[in-house]
mmCIF file of C-alpha atoms in Angstrom:
data_model
loop_
_atom_site.group_PDB
_atom_site.id
_atom_site.type_symbol
_atom_site.label_atom_id
_atom_site.label_comp_id
_atom_site.label_asym_id
_atom_site.label_seq_id
_atom_site.Cartn_x
_atom_site.Cartn_y
_atom_site.Cartn_z
ATOM 1 C CA MET N 660 2.524 3.634 109.202
ATOM 2 C CA ILE N 661 0.998 6.816 107.786
ATOM 3 C CA ARG N 662 3.796 7.760 105.395
ATOM 4 C CA TYR N 663 5.953 5.133 103.781
ATOM 5 C CA SER N 664 8.117 7.825 102.196
ATOM 6 C CA ASP N 665 7.779 11.496 102.957
ATOM 7 C CA HIS N 666 8.141 13.025 99.503
ATOM 8 C CA ASN N 667 6.522 10.214 97.513
ATOM 9 C CA ASP N 668 3.324 10.308 99.521
ATOM 10 C CA ALA N 669 2.333 13.656 98.089
ATOM 11 C CA LEU N 670 -0.767 15.040 96.440
ATOM 12 C CA GLY N 671 0.193 17.680 93.928
ATOM 13 C CA GLY N 672 -1.597 20.938 93.270
ATOM 14 C CA ALA N 673 -0.826 24.612 93.714
ATOM 15 C CA ASP N 674 1.142 23.248 96.675
ATOM 16 C CA ALA N 675 2.052 19.680 97.565
ATOM 17 C CA SER N 676 0.582 18.021 100.629
ATOM 18 C CA HIS N 677 0.401 14.600 102.251
ATOM 19 C CA SER N 678 -3.142 13.268 102.093
ATOM 20 C CA SER N 679 -2.406 10.176 104.170
ATOM 21 C CA ASP N 680 -1.945 12.498 107.154
ATOM 22 C CA ASN N 681 -5.717 12.121 107.488
ATOM 23 C CA LEU N 682 -5.324 8.479 108.516
ATOM 24 C CA GLY N 683 -4.467 9.448 112.086
ATOM 25 C CA ALA N 684 -7.845 11.064 112.736
ATOM 26 C CA ILE N 685 -9.836 8.571 110.667
ATOM 27 C CA LEU N 686 -8.367 5.423 112.212
ATOM 28 C CA ALA N 687 -8.503 6.752 115.783
ATOM 29 C CA VAL N 688 -12.144 7.821 115.547
ATOM 30 C CA SER N 689 -13.150 4.622 113.740
ATOM 31 C CA ASP N 690 -11.487 2.509 116.429
ATOM 32 C CA TRP N 691 -13.206 4.484 119.200
ATOM 33 C CA LEU N 692 -16.598 4.159 117.503
ATOM 34 C CA CYS N 693 -16.094 0.445 117.039
ATOM 35 C CA ARG N 694 -15.193 -0.210 120.671
ATOM 36 C CA SER N 695 -17.818 2.147 122.093
ATOM 37 C CA ALA N 696 -20.618 0.586 120.056
ATOM 38 C CA ALA N 697 -19.473 -2.948 120.896
ATOM 39 C CA SER N 698 -19.458 -2.163 124.626
ATOM 40 C CA GLY N 699 -22.921 -0.594 124.529
ATOM 41 C CA ARG N 700 -21.684 2.858 125.523
ATOM 42 C CA LEU N 701 -22.733 4.325 122.183
ATOM 43 C CA VAL N 702 -25.571 3.779 119.748
ATOM 44 C CA HIS N 703 -23.899 4.255 116.388
ATOM 45 C CA HIS N 704 -25.968 5.692 113.543
ATOM 46 C CA GLY N 705 -23.141 6.207 111.073
ATOM 47 C CA PRO N 706 -21.543 3.959 108.444
ATOM 48 C CA PRO N 707 -20.421 0.377 109.271
ATOM 49 C CA ARG N 708 -17.385 0.233 111.543
ATOM 50 C CA THR N 709 -15.233 -1.794 109.157
ATOM 51 C CA ILE N 710 -11.945 -1.559 107.281
ATOM 52 C CA HIS N 711 -14.009 -0.762 104.181
ATOM 53 C CA THR N 712 -15.387 2.333 105.901
ATOM 54 C CA VAL N 713 -11.872 3.444 106.873
ATOM 55 C CA LEU N 714 -10.798 3.130 103.235
ATOM 56 C CA THR N 715 -13.912 4.987 102.071
ATOM 57 C CA ALA N 716 -13.179 7.750 104.570
ATOM 58 C CA MET N 717 -9.620 8.016 103.247
ATOM 59 C CA ILE N 718 -10.945 8.364 99.689
ATOM 60 C CA LYS N 719 -13.276 11.139 100.824
ATOM 61 C CA ALA N 720 -10.416 12.876 102.638
ATOM 62 C CA TYR N 721 -8.154 12.647 99.583
ATOM 63 C CA GLU N 722 -10.932 14.137 97.452
ATOM 64 C CA ILE N 723 -11.617 17.039 99.815
ATOM 65 C CA GLN N 724 -7.968 17.838 100.441
ATOM 66 C CA GLY N 725 -7.074 17.449 96.776
ATOM 67 C CA CYS N 726 -9.765 19.808 95.501
ATOM 68 C CA PHE N 727 -8.629 22.555 97.859
ATOM 69 C CA GLN N 728 -4.949 21.840 97.194
ATOM 70 C CA ILE N 729 -5.276 22.094 93.411
ATOM 71 C CA GLN N 730 -6.554 25.661 93.575
ATOM 72 C CA ASN N 731 -4.798 27.072 96.643
ATOM 73 C CA ALA N 732 -1.095 27.714 97.313
ATOM 74 C CA PHE N 733 -0.347 28.322 100.988
ATOM 75 C CA HIS N 734 3.455 28.105 101.073
ATOM 76 C CA PRO N 735 4.190 31.448 99.325
ATOM 77 C CA TYR N 736 2.301 33.211 102.119
ATOM 78 C CA GLY N 737 4.127 31.499 104.967
ATOM 79 C CA MET N 738 1.199 29.185 105.705
ATOM 80 C CA ASP N 739 1.421 25.415 105.907
ATOM 81 C CA HIS N 740 -0.600 23.101 103.706
ATOM 82 C CA THR N 741 -1.755 21.124 106.764
ATOM 83 C CA ILE N 742 -4.718 23.490 106.973
ATOM 84 C CA VAL N 743 -6.356 21.336 104.274
ATOM 85 C CA VAL N 744 -5.510 18.193 106.240
ATOM 86 C CA LYS N 745 -7.413 19.645 109.193
ATOM 87 C CA LEU N 746 -10.291 20.541 106.893
ATOM 88 C CA ALA N 747 -10.497 17.106 105.257
ATOM 89 C CA SER N 748 -10.114 15.185 108.517
ATOM 90 C CA THR N 749 -12.780 17.242 110.268
ATOM 91 C CA ALA N 750 -15.259 16.830 107.426
ATOM 92 C CA VAL N 751 -14.747 13.079 107.119
ATOM 93 C CA VAL N 752 -14.757 12.430 110.865
ATOM 94 C CA SER N 753 -18.075 14.304 110.987
ATOM 95 C CA TRP N 754 -19.383 11.750 108.487
ATOM 96 C CA LEU N 755 -18.073 8.865 110.581
ATOM 97 C CA LEU N 756 -19.802 10.310 113.653
ATOM 98 C CA ALA N 757 -23.072 10.727 111.707
ATOM 99 C CA PHE N 758 -23.165 14.466 112.333
ATOM 100 C CA SER N 759 -25.939 16.539 110.834
ATOM 101 C CA GLU N 760 -25.102 19.182 108.246
ATOM 102 C CA GLU N 761 -25.308 21.889 110.913
ATOM 103 C CA GLN N 762 -23.018 19.959 113.265
ATOM 104 C CA THR N 763 -20.545 19.340 110.466
ATOM 105 C CA MET N 764 -20.449 23.024 109.537
ATOM 106 C CA ALA N 765 -19.885 23.926 113.188
ATOM 107 C CA ALA N 766 -16.976 21.480 113.410
ATOM 108 C CA ILE N 767 -15.420 22.719 110.173
ATOM 109 C CA SER N 768 -15.656 26.315 111.376
ATOM 110 C CA HIS N 769 -13.162 25.475 114.123
ATOM 111 C CA VAL N 770 -10.590 24.563 111.462
ATOM 112 C CA PHE N 771 -10.543 28.167 110.330
ATOM 113 C CA MET N 772 -11.112 29.751 113.735
ATOM 114 C CA ASP N 773 -7.892 28.141 114.949
ATOM 115 C CA GLY N 774 -6.056 29.723 112.035
ATOM 116 C CA CYS N 775 -3.635 28.281 109.528
ATOM 117 C CA PRO N 776 -0.444 26.633 110.855
ATOM 118 C CA PRO N 777 2.651 28.665 109.888
ATOM 119 C CA ARG N 778 5.646 27.207 108.080
ATOM 120 C CA VAL N 779 8.163 29.065 110.239
ATOM 121 C CA TYR N 780 9.517 25.822 111.682
ATOM 122 C CA ARG N 781 10.329 24.506 108.213
ATOM 123 C CA GLY N 782 12.841 27.179 107.245
ATOM 124 C CA ALA N 783 16.060 28.555 108.720
ATOM 125 C CA PRO N 784 16.789 29.916 111.256
ATOM 126 C CA ASN N 785 13.756 28.444 113.008
ATOM 127 C CA THR N 786 13.982 24.795 111.979
ATOM 128 C CA ILE N 787 14.396 22.068 114.553
ATOM 129 C CA PRO N 788 15.849 18.553 114.160
ATOM 130 C CA ARG N 789 12.487 16.795 114.234
ATOM 131 C CA LYS N 790 12.984 14.607 111.180
ATOM 132 C CA GLY N 791 15.670 12.002 110.602
ATOM 133 C CA LEU N 792 17.835 11.904 107.528
ATOM 134 C CA ARG N 793 17.257 8.923 105.283
ATOM 135 C CA ALA N 794 20.266 6.747 104.595
ATOM 136 C CA LEU N 795 21.441 6.431 101.008
ATOM 137 C CA ASP N 796 23.398 3.581 99.456
ATOM 138 C CA LEU N 797 25.476 5.203 96.717
ATOM 139 C CA ASP N 798 28.777 4.485 95.039
ATOM 140 C CA PRO N 799 31.559 7.096 95.269
ATOM 141 C CA ALA N 800 31.208 9.722 92.554
ATOM 142 C CA GLY N 801 34.609 11.355 92.418
ATOM 143 C CA ASP N 802 34.382 11.913 88.682
ATOM 144 C CA PHE N 803 31.331 14.187 88.924
ATOM 145 C CA GLU N 804 31.875 17.860 88.180
ATOM 146 C CA SER N 805 28.288 19.051 88.625
ATOM 147 C CA ILE N 806 24.732 17.784 88.785
ATOM 148 C CA ASP N 807 21.644 19.544 87.448
ATOM 149 C CA VAL N 808 18.359 18.652 89.117
ATOM 150 C CA ARG N 809 15.167 19.531 87.244
ATOM 151 C CA ARG N 810 11.789 19.519 88.997
ATOM 152 C CA GLN N 811 8.352 21.101 88.680
ATOM 153 C CA ALA N 812 7.836 24.582 90.126
ATOM 154 C CA ALA N 813 5.861 23.416 93.165
ATOM 155 C CA ALA N 814 8.741 21.227 94.342
ATOM 156 C CA VAL N 815 11.290 23.959 93.643
ATOM 157 C CA ARG N 816 9.238 26.450 95.644
ATOM 158 C CA THR N 817 8.780 24.066 98.566
ATOM 159 C CA ILE N 818 12.152 22.355 99.032
ATOM 160 C CA SER N 819 14.716 24.288 96.976
ATOM 161 C CA LYS N 820 16.977 26.065 99.458
ATOM 162 C CA ALA N 821 19.408 28.862 98.581
ATOM 163 C CA GLY N 822 22.490 29.633 100.647
ATOM 164 C CA GLU N 823 23.588 27.843 103.780
ATOM 165 C CA LEU N 824 21.622 24.978 105.258
ATOM 166 C CA HIS N 825 21.663 25.795 108.938
ATOM 167 C CA LYS N 826 20.095 22.742 110.521
ATOM 168 C CA ALA N 827 19.244 19.093 109.928
ATOM 169 C CA ALA N 828 15.619 19.977 109.196
ATOM 170 C CA ASP N 829 16.824 22.316 106.441
ATOM 171 C CA ARG N 830 18.765 19.503 104.821
ATOM 172 C CA ASP N 831 15.959 16.990 105.231
ATOM 173 C CA HIS N 832 13.615 19.189 103.175
ATOM 174 C CA CYS N 833 16.179 20.332 100.618
ATOM 175 C CA MET N 834 16.365 19.462 96.942
ATOM 176 C CA GLN N 835 20.069 20.291 96.814
ATOM 177 C CA TYR N 836 20.571 17.421 99.245
ATOM 178 C CA ILE N 837 20.207 15.076 96.233
ATOM 179 C CA ALA N 838 23.181 16.564 94.433
ATOM 180 C CA VAL N 839 25.434 16.565 97.488
ATOM 181 C CA SER N 840 24.672 12.940 98.256
ATOM 182 C CA LEU N 841 25.418 11.913 94.684
ATOM 183 C CA LEU N 842 28.647 13.903 94.608
ATOM 184 C CA LYS N 843 29.885 12.511 97.912
ATOM 185 C CA GLY N 844 28.535 9.014 97.532
ATOM 186 C CA GLU N 845 27.303 9.088 101.110
ATOM 187 C CA ILE N 846 24.884 10.871 103.409
ATOM 188 C CA MET N 847 25.363 14.610 103.816
ATOM 189 C CA GLU N 848 27.210 16.048 106.809
ATOM 190 C CA VAL N 849 26.838 19.350 108.650
ATOM 191 C CA ALA N 850 29.705 20.941 106.724
ATOM 192 C CA ASP N 851 28.166 20.191 103.316
ATOM 193 C CA TYR N 852 26.223 23.405 102.895
ATOM 194 C CA ARG N 853 26.762 24.292 99.252
ATOM 195 C CA THR N 854 25.547 22.660 96.055
ATOM 196 C CA ARG N 855 25.615 23.750 92.480
ATOM 197 C CA ALA N 856 22.468 23.619 90.420
ATOM 198 C CA ASN N 857 18.718 23.415 90.638
ATOM 199 C CA LYS N 858 16.476 24.213 87.684
ATOM 200 C CA ARG N 859 12.772 24.618 87.275
ATOM 201 C CA GLY N 860 11.383 22.377 84.524
ATOM 202 C CA GLU N 861 8.503 24.061 82.719
ATOM 203 C CA SER N 862 7.498 20.871 80.889
ATOM 204 C CA PHE N 863 7.488 19.034 84.210
ATOM 205 C CA MET N 864 5.147 21.647 85.639
ATOM 206 C CA ARG N 865 2.696 21.166 82.772
ATOM 207 C CA GLY N 866 2.530 17.446 83.486
ATOM 208 C CA TYR N 867 2.269 18.133 87.192
ATOM 209 C CA LEU N 868 -0.764 20.393 86.730
ATOM 210 C CA ASP N 869 -2.384 18.304 83.976
ATOM 211 C CA LEU N 870 -5.252 16.523 85.740
ATOM 212 C CA SER N 871 -5.102 13.703 83.186
ATOM 213 C CA LYS N 872 -1.461 13.004 84.108
ATOM 214 C CA LYS N 873 -0.633 14.402 87.575
ATOM 215 C CA SER N 874 2.977 13.378 87.102
ATOM 216 C CA ALA N 875 5.776 14.094 89.575
ATOM 217 C CA ALA N 876 8.656 14.217 87.136
ATOM 218 C CA SER N 877 12.299 14.730 88.013
ATOM 219 C CA GLY N 878 15.369 14.899 85.810
ATOM 220 C CA ILE N 879 19.054 14.586 86.685
ATOM 221 C CA THR N 880 21.947 15.481 84.373
ATOM 222 C CA ILE N 881 25.521 14.675 85.421
ATOM 223 C CA VAL N 882 28.554 16.547 84.073
ATOM 224 C CA LEU N 883 31.864 14.707 84.455
ATOM 225 C CA LYS N 884 35.185 16.344 85.224
ATOM 226 C CA ASN N 885 36.472 15.512 81.742
ATOM 227 C CA GLY N 886 33.709 17.656 80.251
ATOM 228 C CA ASP N 887 31.421 14.850 79.154
ATOM 229 C CA VAL N 888 27.730 15.425 79.787
ATOM 230 C CA MET N 889 25.697 12.330 80.490
ATOM 231 C CA ASP N 890 22.191 12.028 79.099
ATOM 232 C CA GLU N 891 19.495 13.360 81.375
ATOM 233 C CA VAL N 892 17.665 10.660 83.293
ATOM 234 C CA VAL N 893 13.992 11.555 83.686
ATOM 235 C CA VAL N 894 11.526 9.749 85.924
ATOM 236 C CA GLU N 895 7.976 10.915 85.285
ATOM 237 C CA TYR N 896 6.196 8.689 87.782
ATOM 238 C CA PRO N 897 8.484 7.825 90.738
ATOM 239 C CA VAL N 898 7.838 4.941 93.084
ATOM 240 C CA GLY N 899 4.968 6.082 95.273
ATOM 241 C CA HIS N 900 2.936 7.469 92.378
ATOM 242 C CA VAL N 901 -0.212 5.532 91.548
ATOM 243 C CA GLU N 902 0.937 5.206 87.914
ATOM 244 C CA ASN N 903 4.160 3.446 88.899
ATOM 245 C CA ASP N 904 3.698 -0.324 88.724
ATOM 246 C CA ASN N 905 6.183 -0.850 91.562
ATOM 247 C CA THR N 906 4.378 1.339 94.087
ATOM 248 C CA LEU N 907 2.137 -1.255 95.744
ATOM 249 C CA ALA N 908 4.882 -3.873 96.003
ATOM 250 C CA THR N 909 7.297 -1.288 97.407
ATOM 251 C CA VAL N 910 4.801 -0.131 100.024
ATOM 252 C CA LYS N 911 4.160 -3.689 101.167
ATOM 253 C CA ALA N 912 7.876 -4.508 101.231
ATOM 254 C CA LYS N 913 8.654 -1.465 103.350
ATOM 255 C CA PHE N 914 5.722 -2.218 105.645
ATOM 256 C CA ARG N 915 7.012 -5.752 106.195
ATOM 257 C CA ARG N 916 10.564 -4.520 106.739
ATOM 258 C CA ASN N 917 9.612 -1.840 109.252
ATOM 259 C CA MET N 918 7.066 -3.973 111.096
ATOM 260 C CA GLY N 919 9.701 -6.693 111.321
ATOM 261 C CA LEU N 920 11.642 -4.472 113.697
ATOM 262 C CA ARG N 921 8.925 -5.059 116.294
ATOM 263 C CA PHE N 922 6.822 -8.034 115.230
ATOM 264 C CA GLU N 923 7.467 -11.610 114.145
ATOM 265 C CA GLU N 924 6.909 -12.515 110.487
ATOM 266 C CA GLN N 925 3.715 -14.414 111.306
ATOM 267 C CA GLU N 926 2.346 -11.407 113.171
ATOM 268 C CA VAL N 927 3.140 -9.071 110.273
ATOM 269 C CA GLU N 928 1.365 -11.326 107.778
ATOM 270 C CA GLY N 929 -1.630 -11.496 110.120
ATOM 271 C CA ILE N 930 -1.817 -7.702 110.266
ATOM 272 C CA LEU N 931 -1.694 -7.500 106.471
ATOM 273 C CA ALA N 932 -4.397 -10.146 106.117
ATOM 274 C CA VAL N 933 -6.771 -8.242 108.397
ATOM 275 C CA ALA N 934 -6.009 -4.924 106.686
ATOM 276 C CA GLU N 935 -6.879 -6.452 103.312
ATOM 277 C CA ASN N 936 -10.175 -7.893 104.581
ATOM 278 C CA GLU N 937 -12.543 -4.967 104.161
ATOM 279 C CA ASP N 938 -15.322 -6.589 106.192
ATOM 280 C CA ARG N 939 -13.305 -6.876 109.408
ATOM 281 C CA ALA N 940 -14.068 -4.594 112.342
ATOM 282 C CA VAL N 941 -11.615 -1.743 112.781
ATOM 283 C CA PHE N 942 -10.666 -2.630 116.361
ATOM 284 C CA LYS N 943 -9.619 -6.126 115.207
ATOM 285 C CA PHE N 944 -6.965 -4.447 113.077
ATOM 286 C CA VAL N 945 -5.868 -1.956 115.729
ATOM 287 C CA ASP N 946 -5.581 -4.695 118.364
ATOM 288 C CA LEU N 947 -2.986 -6.467 116.237
ATOM 289 C CA LEU N 948 -0.738 -3.403 116.402
ATOM 290 C CA VAL N 949 -0.435 -3.677 120.196
ATOM 291 C CA ARG N 950 1.078 -6.758 121.776
ATOM 292 C CA LYS N 951 -0.703 -8.234 124.771
ATOM 293 C CA GLY N 952 0.518 -6.845 128.072
ATOM 294 C CA GLU N 953 2.358 -3.912 126.502
ATOM 295 C CA ARG N 954 -0.380 -1.363 127.017
ATOM 296 C CA GLU N 955 -3.671 -1.264 128.840
ATOM 297 C CA ASN N 956 -6.718 -0.801 126.658
ATOM 298 C CA LYS N 957 -8.334 2.429 127.842
ATOM 299 C CA LEU N 958 -11.124 2.616 125.265
#
């Protein structure tokens, strides 16, 4: 629900981060406020407890996280970018709870007192198989000799892996994974440790850092075994980027497909209808995500 695609839901800056990670805190607190106020256990002095407020809170969180992310690179120092998720979520939840400025500052101080999460679990030999590999539908590519992948520097720094890929989590966050999958025509296996090329695209980085563009460009060049070099295919705004016209439709299609694994079509459409009605109470939306009798309401 939070991320429809791990790498496409990224906010670029000195590092890349996932701003929608804030939805967990925002939706949970909004739901609690809504139920507590409705039951009389809480006198709410904050913003209206509606879907519109949840969306407004997400915008605020994106703004806070984005401003810090543009100017600060955490990955080169072994720190994880989720420190800015904690910062944004804490600040926005303080707004939802109608905290005073002093209370908000006290809450934010705990973000830094707890320290910055390390990235040790994201790199070998300390990675763990906590993320699944995404299936790819590709045709066999036996005629490929090599594949050059060109990305902006931030992506190269974050997910370009040199040497052996020791664990599934290494491969899941590995740019070379693209080339291996294209060469094999199927998902990568444990034995597929080595790939050939990965280049940093300086022009891509300029577009990535340009605040008027904020592109997430990638380029792939395929060299065939007969020596022919195919024209580079460049995608400046991939699906998931706000500038890609297919993003919204793709998000909705994936939401329907994934929700269909658990809910009937009528239920899925009802959930979408409530989510798109900004005046609805938050708990009305959350209630639709839990079928009656499956879990006791403890709020």
